[in-house]
Amino acid sequence: MLHRAGLCLLPLCVLTVAGFGQKRAMVIDDLAKLVNVGGPQVSPDGGWIAYTTSTVDVGEDKSVSDLWMVSWDGKQDVQLTYGTEGASSPRWSPDGKWLAFTSSRPGKAKGSQVWLLDRRGGEANQLTEVKEDIEDYRWSPDSKQMLLTLRAKEEPEPEKGAKPTPPKPIVIDRYHFKQDIQGYLSDKREHLFLFEIATKKLTRVIGDDKTEDKFEERQAEWSPDGKLIAFVSNQEAPDPDRSNNSDVFVVEAKGNSVPKKLTSFSGVDGGPLAWSPDSSLIAYRQGVSPRYSIYDMERLAVVPATGGAPEVLTATAEMLTSAPVFAPGGKALLTTIAEDRVEYLAEVPFNGKDVTRLTAEKGSVNTISAADGHVAVVWTTDLAAPEIYAFDGPSGSKALRKLTGHNDALMAQLALAPAEDLSAKAEDGNEVHSLLTMPFGYTAGTKAPMLLWIHGGPTSQDSHRFAPDRQLLAAHGFAVLQVNYRGSTGRGHDYSFAINADWGDKEVKDLLAAVDGAVASGKIDAERMGVGGWSYGGILTDYTIASTTRFKAASSGAGTANLLGMYGVDQYILQYDNELQPPWKNIEPYLKLSYPFLHADKIVTPTLFMGGDKDFNVTLVGGEQMYQALKSVGTTAELVVYPGQFHGFTRPSFVRDRYQRWFDWYDKYLGMPVTKPAAPVVKAE
């Protein structure tokens, strides 16, 4: 067994370490063993929770989702669907007789359709046979109809056995014309339809087939009394593509109805939406800045369904909230709140400034479902993968109670490292908060090599949750430093908005201050440090290596450093226009924010660039330009292109390959032992 500086650096080493017991380090192959648990839906009677699992099919090189349901007492956990086509978006019928889900499994109609499972058992039956893409669906309160959100397909599904036809030119006339995964955007938008279950009759809610296809209708929810439908739409004149001004509308639950606008804030009034039990109020989320959306701390608000002044819940005025859910009794809202390095379950009153924090542990709650007085969530910590939990107990002492254990066997094998909270001062006085995870087998008094691992967004945060990247890097022998730099969420709107039109400045100050703090702890080898990240983490990697030479290796994934070269290339046209103005109106910020590219001759750090060739979020051209620039000035660089991948990778073998290449790159330049080579991938030399 090879040891260096007190660390076990072989990928399959097993040690008895204080706090770990007889456990092994996590390895890349464990990614295929992890079960992604999510999407809880409490049944109307509160007795069961339907949810989804996603697992990796190594042979097919794809992820497959299935439906399960667990009883409220946790004694029964039943798998409901099987097959390679997957199933998602479970929804109970209000009468409790049916569980609906979406799937593209073979049936009478092609594409993703709504299927039904009888609560009493039996095979699933295909319910819908629509030609459009189903973006979302909801049961009517009487269980006799469904509200479908449909988008017309760009091209109709080919008939069975039909000869393939050549592709047609893509004709574009929209201002916002690109979006990751969706690709090039046409004028086809999402619209609401009523679907009668008995007759399968389909009726458009707003207008008819001849109505101009100009505004989208999304995030729709049926009122509990069945009379109204609330939805979100951007209907800014003359062109909604040029604005972030979405609003909440209501419309009668019948065909050819005329919607009524309920909100008027000149920014984001959006979903997910929630109705009060008496159908009188609609809860939604409102942004802070009229022109911007990227830095918004979306706070909770309510508006009367019949019209009237919306009310922002002052208790959440400076907090980033998630989807609202009416608490049992309908007198308050449940949501999650992103606070410094945690995401907790909270109860928010309609009046007053006090938020009741319902989960005190260091961890993260995501996705809430409530019915019949029962509340279910997804909960995760540093040392526990996400699972379904009930939130219950005697009044005043409610707590999380674990219901599922899909990852328990794997977690029991692994030596997982908790993240330590760190604080440091940036050179301009900002207090920077971060997480430091020490490597598997770390011996006190020694110094470990460290990776500054930068989160994307920037409006996101590194929190106490199960993070496979953090655990794999620590298991491989690296200390991992994750910094919530200015721009991150969890510290209020002003902290996030601080980087507006000033990218790569304050963030780099914060990153380097946190690195100094980690080194000052005596645990880090300052001569063996690397840096890396994905998306805005890749962008900040470029800014960082253009600002300092202290890192021995870097990895910039899905990043960019030439802002002029990105205008009109990615999906962020509104952010460029609102935050920086178009280049011909204000060239200075584009030049200022492009300093890693324009000063590439100052970069000496060997850098690995990566990206998917189908990424319209942060397009591959950003990495290609930086790769070419470093090659031109003679700095060591490598470019890895992943075919067919969007901003977030979907092919498991490519996810695995990416980790192995990270390991190989940092091993080489930080003096780590040689590991197994990555599988071949087509790349530029």
XYZ file of C-alpha atoms in Angstrom:
685
model
C 0.000 0.000 0.000
C 1.429 3.328 -1.100
C 1.319 6.243 1.311
C 2.340 9.856 0.821
C 2.157 12.547 3.504
C 0.016 10.293 5.637
C -2.566 9.644 2.921
C -3.793 6.397 1.403
C -3.704 7.264 -2.282
C -4.692 4.011 -3.961
C -8.234 4.208 -5.302
C -9.400 0.938 -3.700
C -7.566 1.209 -0.381
C -9.409 0.165 2.778
C -8.435 1.643 6.120
C -9.668 1.673 9.671
C -9.729 5.387 10.378
C -11.151 7.153 13.406
C -14.698 8.140 12.513
C -14.788 5.864 9.458
C -14.473 2.279 10.727
C -13.626 -0.471 8.238
C -14.650 1.270 5.049
C -13.224 1.967 1.610
C -12.644 5.072 -0.432
C -15.227 6.066 -3.007
C -14.233 5.355 -6.633
C -15.617 6.423 -10.004
C -17.470 3.146 -10.537
C -19.589 3.988 -7.488
C -21.317 6.679 -9.564
C -23.173 3.912 -11.395
C -24.319 2.469 -8.051
C -25.824 5.676 -6.712
C -29.607 5.954 -6.879
C -30.976 9.435 -7.484
C -34.133 9.670 -5.351
C -36.583 12.531 -5.836
C -39.984 13.859 -6.869
C -42.066 12.891 -3.807
C -45.855 13.116 -4.158
C -48.004 12.466 -1.077
C -51.239 10.615 -1.854
C -54.524 12.455 -1.153
C -55.172 10.338 1.953
C -51.598 10.840 3.196
C -50.977 7.111 3.366
C -48.392 6.769 0.591
C -45.670 8.766 -1.099
C -44.957 8.146 -4.781
C -41.468 9.093 -5.905
C -38.888 8.526 -8.618
C -35.530 6.807 -8.722
C -32.909 7.208 -11.422
C -30.235 4.569 -11.909
C -27.482 3.994 -14.447
C -27.849 1.233 -17.015
C -24.169 0.633 -17.743
C -24.857 -1.665 -20.678
C -27.149 0.812 -22.420
C -25.000 3.776 -21.282
C -27.977 5.782 -20.065
C -29.934 6.645 -16.948
C -33.334 5.038 -16.368
C -36.022 6.390 -14.047
C -38.700 4.329 -12.308
C -41.634 4.936 -9.991
C -41.817 3.694 -6.416
C -44.168 4.299 -3.539
C -43.455 4.096 0.160
C -46.042 3.914 2.928
C -46.213 6.781 5.405
C -45.073 4.488 8.216
C -42.080 3.414 6.096
C -42.877 -0.287 6.396
C -43.613 -0.855 2.691
C -41.528 0.392 -0.224
C -42.770 -0.887 -3.588
C -41.355 -0.528 -7.093
C -44.158 0.256 -9.541
C -42.534 0.496 -12.985
C -39.782 -1.316 -14.839
C -38.237 -1.002 -18.271
C -35.589 0.843 -20.219
C -37.830 3.723 -21.360
C -38.263 5.060 -17.856
C -41.110 6.788 -16.023
C -41.279 10.206 -14.388
C -43.542 12.951 -12.979
C -45.882 10.871 -10.790
C -49.235 12.484 -9.908
C -52.015 11.000 -7.760
C -55.600 11.447 -8.896
C -57.483 13.506 -6.287
C -59.884 10.601 -5.685
C -56.873 8.423 -4.863
C -57.731 5.715 -7.407
C -54.971 6.341 -9.941
C -51.310 7.206 -10.149
C -50.378 8.951 -13.400
C -46.883 9.326 -14.822
C -45.185 10.263 -18.077
C -43.189 7.845 -20.192
C -42.050 7.322 -23.771
C -42.533 3.553 -23.502
C -44.118 1.891 -26.554
C -47.861 2.468 -26.824
C -50.648 3.577 -29.137
C -48.985 6.968 -29.644
C -45.297 7.828 -29.936
C -43.310 10.143 -27.729
C -43.796 10.937 -24.072
C -47.418 10.355 -23.001
C -49.384 10.207 -19.760
C -49.921 6.689 -18.415
C -52.160 5.442 -15.598
C -51.573 2.870 -12.882
C -54.583 1.528 -11.003
C -54.025 1.982 -7.256
C -55.261 -1.605 -6.782
C -52.530 -3.009 -9.058
C -52.103 -4.183 -12.644
C -50.293 -2.974 -15.742
C -50.028 0.687 -16.699
C -52.287 1.911 -19.517
C -51.502 4.734 -21.905
C -53.987 7.543 -21.337
C -53.018 10.268 -23.807
C -52.329 9.957 -27.512
C -51.358 13.544 -28.297
C -49.150 14.530 -31.207
C -47.581 17.419 -29.308
C -44.823 17.320 -26.683
C -46.256 17.076 -23.153
C -44.390 19.637 -21.055
C -46.506 19.184 -17.904
C -49.869 17.893 -16.672
C -52.240 18.200 -13.687
C -55.362 16.305 -12.552
C -58.630 18.200 -12.224
C -59.990 18.185 -8.642
C -62.845 15.844 -9.668
C -60.371 13.414 -11.344
C -62.366 13.581 -14.597
C -59.986 15.766 -16.603
C -56.343 16.585 -16.977
C -54.766 19.932 -17.695
C -52.051 19.347 -20.284
C -49.306 21.807 -21.149
C -48.452 21.053 -24.773
C -45.926 22.328 -27.280
C -46.287 21.543 -30.986
C -43.438 19.439 -32.319
C -41.005 20.976 -34.785
C -41.578 17.988 -37.052
C -44.374 15.390 -36.757
C -43.478 11.898 -35.638
C -42.755 9.721 -38.691
C -45.315 7.051 -39.452
C -44.349 3.500 -38.594
C -42.303 2.027 -41.443
C -42.134 5.344 -43.290
C -39.010 6.171 -45.275
C -36.765 8.680 -43.458
C -37.046 12.200 -44.852
C -34.108 14.622 -45.127
C -33.932 17.404 -42.535
C -35.413 20.787 -43.364
C -33.662 24.145 -42.935
C -34.147 25.783 -39.545
C -35.868 29.132 -40.072
C -35.576 31.540 -37.140
C -37.357 34.826 -36.498
C -37.189 35.096 -32.684
C -34.983 37.439 -30.651
C -34.153 34.769 -28.057
C -33.451 31.921 -30.456
C -31.231 29.429 -28.598
C -31.715 27.365 -25.445
C -29.727 24.453 -24.103
C -31.377 21.053 -24.733
C -34.211 22.679 -26.713
C -31.707 23.852 -29.342
C -32.805 26.463 -31.877
C -36.147 27.974 -30.872
C -39.043 28.321 -33.271
C -42.295 30.217 -32.705
C -43.931 27.144 -31.184
C -44.774 27.816 -27.537
C -46.405 26.020 -24.608
C -50.205 26.158 -24.342
C -52.848 24.791 -21.974
C -55.373 22.130 -22.984
C -58.186 20.338 -21.165
C -58.196 16.586 -21.677
C -61.372 14.653 -20.825
C -60.356 11.255 -19.512
C -63.537 9.413 -20.500
C -63.746 10.705 -24.087
C -60.103 11.784 -24.638
C -61.403 15.054 -26.055
C -58.763 17.790 -26.201
C -59.783 21.460 -25.853
C -57.514 24.499 -25.836
C -58.110 26.640 -22.770
C -57.111 30.066 -24.136
C -58.232 30.852 -27.668
C -58.293 28.136 -30.301
C -56.078 26.640 -32.991
C -56.294 29.878 -34.991
C -55.095 32.066 -32.104
C -51.694 33.665 -32.692
C -48.922 31.586 -31.160
C -47.184 34.492 -29.409
C -47.274 33.923 -25.643
C -46.389 30.832 -23.630
C -48.581 29.424 -20.842
C -46.699 27.404 -18.227
C -46.502 26.290 -14.579
C -50.281 25.859 -14.522
C -52.197 24.742 -11.409
C -55.898 23.933 -10.998
C -57.809 25.660 -8.190
C -59.078 23.199 -5.537
C -62.697 24.072 -6.357
C -62.068 23.230 -10.042
C -63.287 26.580 -11.377
C -60.025 28.344 -12.252
C -56.563 27.641 -13.580
C -53.576 29.761 -12.563
C -50.545 29.950 -14.815
C -47.439 32.008 -15.572
C -46.857 33.862 -18.838
C -44.628 36.581 -20.243
C -46.915 38.791 -22.330
C -44.715 41.865 -22.507
C -45.419 43.934 -25.626
C -44.293 44.126 -28.308
C -41.972 41.115 -27.933
C -41.841 38.877 -24.815
C -38.430 37.570 -25.928
C -36.941 40.962 -25.036
C -38.110 40.960 -21.410
C -38.006 38.919 -18.200
C -41.402 40.323 -17.185
C -43.488 37.247 -16.420
C -46.783 37.473 -14.533
C -49.381 35.298 -12.829
C -52.718 34.901 -14.637
C -55.986 33.089 -13.948
C -58.447 31.737 -16.460
C -61.717 29.822 -16.249
C -61.301 26.060 -16.543
C -63.111 25.769 -19.869
C -62.349 26.111 -23.539
C -61.740 29.418 -25.352
C -61.455 31.390 -22.098
C -59.969 34.866 -21.619
C -57.170 35.109 -19.003
C -56.994 37.736 -16.270
C -53.641 39.177 -15.196
C -53.117 39.261 -11.426
C -49.608 40.684 -10.977
C -47.875 43.813 -12.252
C -44.274 43.792 -11.010
C -42.031 44.691 -13.959
C -39.809 41.690 -13.417
C -40.255 38.029 -12.560
C -43.599 36.998 -11.061
C -43.305 33.255 -11.451
C -43.907 29.761 -10.226
C -44.157 27.132 -9.170
C -47.629 28.223 -8.065
C -49.751 26.965 -5.166
C -53.438 27.471 -4.367
C -54.805 27.923 -0.870
C -57.218 25.120 0.149
C -60.209 27.482 -0.128
C -59.194 28.618 -3.658
C -58.943 32.253 -2.546
C -55.161 32.843 -2.757
C -52.359 31.949 -5.157
C -48.825 31.732 -3.813
C -45.955 32.460 -6.167
C -42.420 33.886 -6.192
C -41.489 37.449 -7.063
C -38.075 38.729 -8.096
C -36.281 41.731 -6.634
C -34.850 43.579 -9.636
C -37.153 44.672 -12.470
C -34.592 44.185 -15.242
C -32.616 41.220 -13.994
C -33.351 37.612 -13.212
C -29.920 36.029 -12.775
C -29.235 37.668 -9.377
C -32.804 37.669 -8.061
C -33.537 36.330 -4.600
C -37.049 35.198 -5.429
C -39.223 35.830 -2.372
C -42.666 34.439 -1.635
C -45.809 36.391 -2.421
C -49.554 35.800 -2.489
C -52.282 37.363 -4.608
C -56.101 37.025 -4.392
C -57.448 34.808 -7.156
C -60.229 37.305 -7.845
C -57.771 40.181 -8.244
C -56.326 42.701 -5.841
C -52.987 43.885 -4.551
C -50.299 41.175 -4.348
C -48.482 40.897 -1.043
C -44.808 40.005 -0.750
C -44.244 38.003 2.425
C -41.776 40.253 4.213
C -40.272 37.337 6.111
C -38.633 36.180 2.851
C -37.706 39.589 1.403
C -33.945 38.878 1.396
C -33.997 35.092 1.105
C -33.905 32.696 -1.837
C -36.991 30.506 -1.603
C -38.125 27.465 -3.541
C -41.590 26.325 -4.599
C -44.308 27.317 -2.100
C -46.558 24.659 -0.592
C -49.496 25.517 1.648
C -48.892 24.184 5.143
C -51.519 21.944 6.723
C -54.383 24.230 7.726
C -53.682 26.717 4.927
C -52.523 29.538 7.241
C -48.849 29.571 6.224
C -46.521 28.425 3.458
C -43.855 25.759 3.471
C -40.755 26.325 1.374
C -37.020 25.767 1.440
C -34.678 28.664 2.130
C -31.076 28.829 0.985
C -29.061 30.144 3.879
C -25.313 30.168 4.399
C -24.181 26.642 3.322
C -27.523 24.934 4.053
C -31.035 24.670 2.559
C -33.616 24.277 5.298
C -37.336 23.558 5.470
C -39.198 26.644 6.611
C -42.709 27.737 7.534
C -43.500 31.269 6.416
C -46.417 33.235 7.910
C -48.632 35.448 5.776
C -48.032 38.273 8.230
C -44.957 39.103 10.250
C -41.212 38.881 9.741
C -40.385 35.632 11.504
C -39.622 32.502 9.508
C -39.862 29.263 11.462
C -36.895 27.043 10.666
C -38.113 23.452 10.739
C -34.838 21.568 10.081
C -31.905 22.526 12.286
C -29.345 19.992 11.055
C -26.564 20.858 8.606
C -28.019 19.542 5.397
C -30.206 20.371 2.413
C -33.918 19.938 1.794
C -35.182 19.932 -1.765
C -38.668 19.184 -3.067
C -41.651 19.355 -0.704
C -45.007 17.618 -1.019
C -47.945 17.864 1.375
C -51.415 16.299 1.578
C -53.873 15.424 4.346
C -51.614 16.977 6.979
C -48.586 14.928 5.909
C -45.369 16.509 4.613
C -42.644 14.657 2.703
C -39.276 16.007 1.532
C -35.995 14.946 -0.009
C -33.169 15.347 2.513
C -29.401 14.987 2.185
C -26.264 15.694 4.251
C -22.511 15.554 3.701
C -22.542 11.862 4.572
C -25.938 10.722 3.304
C -27.230 10.579 -0.275
C -30.718 12.030 -0.911
C -33.664 9.937 0.316
C -37.361 10.500 1.028
C -38.160 11.659 4.571
C -41.397 12.335 6.401
C -41.589 15.502 8.434
C -43.806 14.637 11.348
C -44.096 14.114 15.073
C -45.941 15.706 17.987
C -46.927 19.336 17.564
C -44.001 21.624 18.338
C -41.395 18.875 18.061
C -41.676 17.685 14.491
C -38.595 16.121 12.942
C -37.349 14.324 9.860
C -38.084 10.589 9.717
C -36.361 8.521 7.062
C -38.624 6.497 4.776
C -36.393 5.154 1.982
C -32.915 3.658 1.931
C -31.956 3.101 -1.690
C -28.375 4.197 -1.052
C -27.905 2.758 2.429
C -25.901 -0.297 1.363
C -23.472 1.788 -0.682
C -23.164 4.497 1.972
C -22.326 1.813 4.542
C -19.305 0.738 2.457
C -17.846 4.187 1.860
C -15.574 6.318 3.999
C -17.201 9.689 3.428
C -15.685 12.940 4.586
C -17.693 15.737 6.218
C -17.181 19.310 5.051
C -15.750 21.787 7.550
C -16.998 25.381 7.635
C -14.269 27.965 7.035
C -14.313 31.766 7.072
C -11.772 34.244 5.692
C -11.406 37.952 4.904
C -10.912 39.148 1.349
C -8.525 42.029 0.673
C -11.449 44.462 0.434
C -12.902 43.309 3.756
C -15.576 40.899 2.531
C -16.173 37.925 4.805
C -15.915 34.780 2.679
C -17.497 31.483 3.709
C -16.402 28.145 2.324
C -16.332 24.393 2.882
C -13.120 22.383 3.283
C -13.226 18.611 2.879
C -10.049 16.754 3.827
C -8.973 13.640 1.916
C -9.797 10.085 2.886
C -7.217 8.815 5.370
C -5.885 12.277 6.211
C -3.445 12.280 9.143
C -3.498 15.296 11.446
C -0.307 17.323 11.290
C 0.364 16.582 7.621
C -0.269 18.741 4.560
C -2.497 17.566 1.723
C -2.657 18.626 -1.931
C -5.751 20.749 -2.528
C -8.195 21.543 -5.311
C -10.079 24.842 -5.335
C -13.344 23.461 -6.747
C -15.584 26.332 -7.917
C -19.371 26.047 -8.169
C -21.309 27.303 -11.171
C -24.215 29.674 -11.390
C -22.936 32.050 -10.145
C -26.284 32.174 -8.321
C -25.855 28.901 -6.491
C -23.974 27.834 -3.399
C -21.906 24.972 -2.067
C -23.809 23.534 0.868
C -23.853 20.654 3.298
C -25.264 17.920 1.067
C -24.069 14.696 -0.500
C -21.829 15.877 -3.361
C -20.284 13.053 -5.429
C -17.624 15.337 -6.917
C -16.500 16.436 -3.450
C -16.378 12.880 -2.139
C -14.610 11.414 -5.186
C -11.919 14.084 -5.184
C -11.375 13.649 -1.440
C -11.272 9.868 -1.829
C -8.642 10.289 -4.525
C -6.346 12.104 -2.114
C -7.207 15.781 -2.521
C -8.438 18.278 0.013
C -11.382 20.073 -1.624
C -12.062 23.770 -1.018
C -15.476 25.067 -2.136
C -16.035 28.801 -1.803
C -19.285 30.750 -1.759
C -17.834 33.814 -3.455
C -19.778 37.025 -4.021
C -22.446 36.218 -6.580
C -23.465 33.084 -4.666
C -26.860 32.579 -3.054
C -27.355 31.937 0.656
C -26.169 35.364 1.835
C -28.998 37.596 0.576
C -29.707 39.617 -2.547
C -26.947 42.222 -2.127
C -24.256 39.560 -1.780
C -25.367 37.965 -5.026
C -25.910 41.237 -6.897
C -22.428 42.491 -5.917
C -20.869 41.099 -9.111
C -23.354 42.718 -11.486
C -21.408 43.770 -14.630
C -18.154 43.077 -12.779
C -17.414 39.394 -13.312
C -14.136 37.848 -12.251
C -13.113 40.657 -9.882
C -14.688 40.280 -6.442
C -15.115 36.534 -6.961
C -11.390 36.011 -7.528
C -10.587 38.114 -4.441
C -12.915 35.861 -2.437
C -11.509 32.645 -3.909
C -7.899 33.574 -3.179
C -8.757 34.766 0.340
C -10.382 31.400 1.065
C -7.313 29.617 -0.324
C -5.098 31.688 1.986
C -7.328 30.751 4.905
C -7.138 27.053 4.068
C -3.336 27.207 3.762
C -3.143 29.070 7.078
C -4.894 26.138 8.760
C -1.668 24.155 8.328
C -3.456 21.305 6.553
C -2.736 22.302 2.944
C 0.410 21.965 0.847
C 0.624 25.384 -0.818
C 2.993 23.985 -3.461
C 0.490 21.375 -4.647
C -2.748 23.177 -5.441
C -5.063 22.965 -8.450
C -8.201 24.815 -9.488
C -11.234 23.852 -11.528
C -14.948 24.140 -12.094
C -17.847 23.815 -14.543
C -20.013 26.516 -16.136
C -19.464 29.721 -14.123
C -16.942 27.623 -12.193
C -15.087 27.180 -15.488
C -15.397 30.905 -16.211
C -13.932 31.727 -12.782
C -11.171 29.194 -13.363
C -10.155 31.210 -16.432
C -10.276 34.456 -14.435
C -8.261 32.899 -11.603
C -5.401 31.511 -13.692
C -5.186 34.864 -15.471
C -4.827 36.553 -12.068
C -2.316 34.292 -10.285
C 0.304 31.654 -11.005
C 0.014 29.853 -7.677
C -1.970 26.878 -9.064
C -0.055 24.024 -10.671
C -2.960 22.771 -12.801
C -6.440 23.875 -13.861
C -9.548 22.421 -15.450
C -12.051 24.753 -17.099
C -15.299 23.031 -18.039
C -18.031 24.689 -20.135
C -16.459 28.094 -19.595
C -15.727 31.187 -21.627
C -13.393 34.165 -21.392
C -14.160 36.176 -24.538
C -17.414 38.035 -23.982
C -17.447 39.661 -27.395
C -17.265 36.215 -28.935
C -20.287 35.006 -26.945
C -22.885 37.675 -27.801
C -25.544 35.889 -29.867
C -23.849 32.516 -29.463
C -25.360 31.306 -26.177
C -28.776 31.577 -24.479
C -28.056 34.670 -22.351
C -29.013 37.464 -24.743
C -31.210 39.208 -22.147
C -28.463 39.135 -19.543
C -26.005 40.729 -21.964
C -28.522 43.400 -22.951
C -29.657 44.206 -19.399
C -26.423 43.829 -17.485
C -23.792 44.979 -19.992
C -25.798 46.563 -22.848
C -25.083 45.501 -26.439
C -21.408 45.799 -27.422
C -22.017 48.651 -29.885
C -23.546 50.716 -27.091
C -21.010 49.904 -24.375
C -17.864 48.108 -25.477
C -15.847 48.743 -22.290
C -17.347 46.013 -20.064
C -16.918 43.409 -22.792
C -13.217 44.219 -23.032
C -12.813 44.393 -19.259
C -14.568 41.084 -18.629
C -12.600 39.342 -21.400
C -9.247 39.797 -19.681
C -8.375 36.052 -19.450
C -8.638 35.798 -23.239
C -7.074 39.176 -24.009
C -4.200 38.486 -21.607
C -3.764 34.790 -22.318
C -0.031 35.416 -22.669
C 0.106 35.845 -18.867
C -1.379 32.396 -18.173
C 1.203 29.710 -17.379
C -1.023 27.138 -15.626
C -1.451 23.854 -17.559
C -5.180 23.816 -18.288
C -7.637 21.140 -19.371
C -10.645 22.503 -21.302
C -13.839 20.439 -21.623
C -17.335 20.780 -22.997
C -20.245 19.235 -24.858
C -20.662 20.043 -28.532
C -24.459 20.504 -28.108
C -24.177 22.937 -25.183
C -26.162 26.133 -25.914
C -25.874 27.293 -22.282
C -22.145 28.069 -22.240
C -21.196 26.988 -25.706
C -18.119 24.948 -26.541
C -16.657 27.862 -28.489
C -15.722 29.502 -25.163
C -13.438 26.611 -24.244
C -12.168 26.301 -27.800
C -11.087 29.949 -27.866
C -9.201 29.678 -24.577
C -7.619 26.387 -25.632
C -6.437 27.973 -28.888
C -5.155 31.055 -27.057
C -3.040 29.010 -24.623
C -1.745 26.844 -27.434
C -0.813 29.994 -29.347
C 1.250 31.414 -26.480
C 2.869 28.062 -25.673
C 1.083 27.210 -22.416
C 0.226 23.539 -21.905
C -3.436 22.917 -22.737
C -5.727 20.096 -23.766
C -9.260 20.164 -25.175
C -11.760 17.342 -24.692
C -15.011 17.496 -26.660
C -17.939 15.277 -25.643
C -20.193 14.526 -28.650
C -23.936 14.968 -28.248
C -23.725 16.401 -24.734
C -25.546 19.457 -23.424
C -24.450 21.670 -20.517
C -25.289 18.864 -18.117
C -24.015 15.484 -19.291
C -26.533 12.676 -19.795
C -24.300 9.837 -21.024
C -22.949 7.986 -17.939
C -19.770 6.837 -19.696
C -18.902 10.478 -20.435
C -19.547 11.453 -16.813
C -17.157 8.699 -15.781
C -14.603 9.703 -18.398
C -14.672 13.310 -17.203
C -13.801 12.301 -13.645
C -10.967 10.092 -14.820
C -9.519 12.910 -16.913
C -9.715 15.275 -13.965
C -7.834 12.728 -11.871
C -5.200 12.168 -14.543
C -4.650 15.876 -15.135
C -4.281 16.854 -11.485
C -2.275 13.714 -10.672
C 0.249 14.646 -13.334
C 0.813 18.228 -12.264
C 0.324 17.877 -8.502
C 2.627 14.895 -8.148
C 0.005 12.247 -7.372
C 0.357 8.527 -8.197
C -0.569 7.490 -11.736
C -4.114 6.104 -12.044
C -5.840 4.075 -14.731
C -5.948 5.967 -18.082
C -9.245 7.401 -19.256
C -11.171 5.686 -22.005
C -10.504 7.198 -25.429
C -12.644 10.153 -26.482
C -12.452 11.983 -29.796
C -10.613 15.233 -29.065
C -8.662 18.005 -30.714
C -4.889 17.799 -30.550
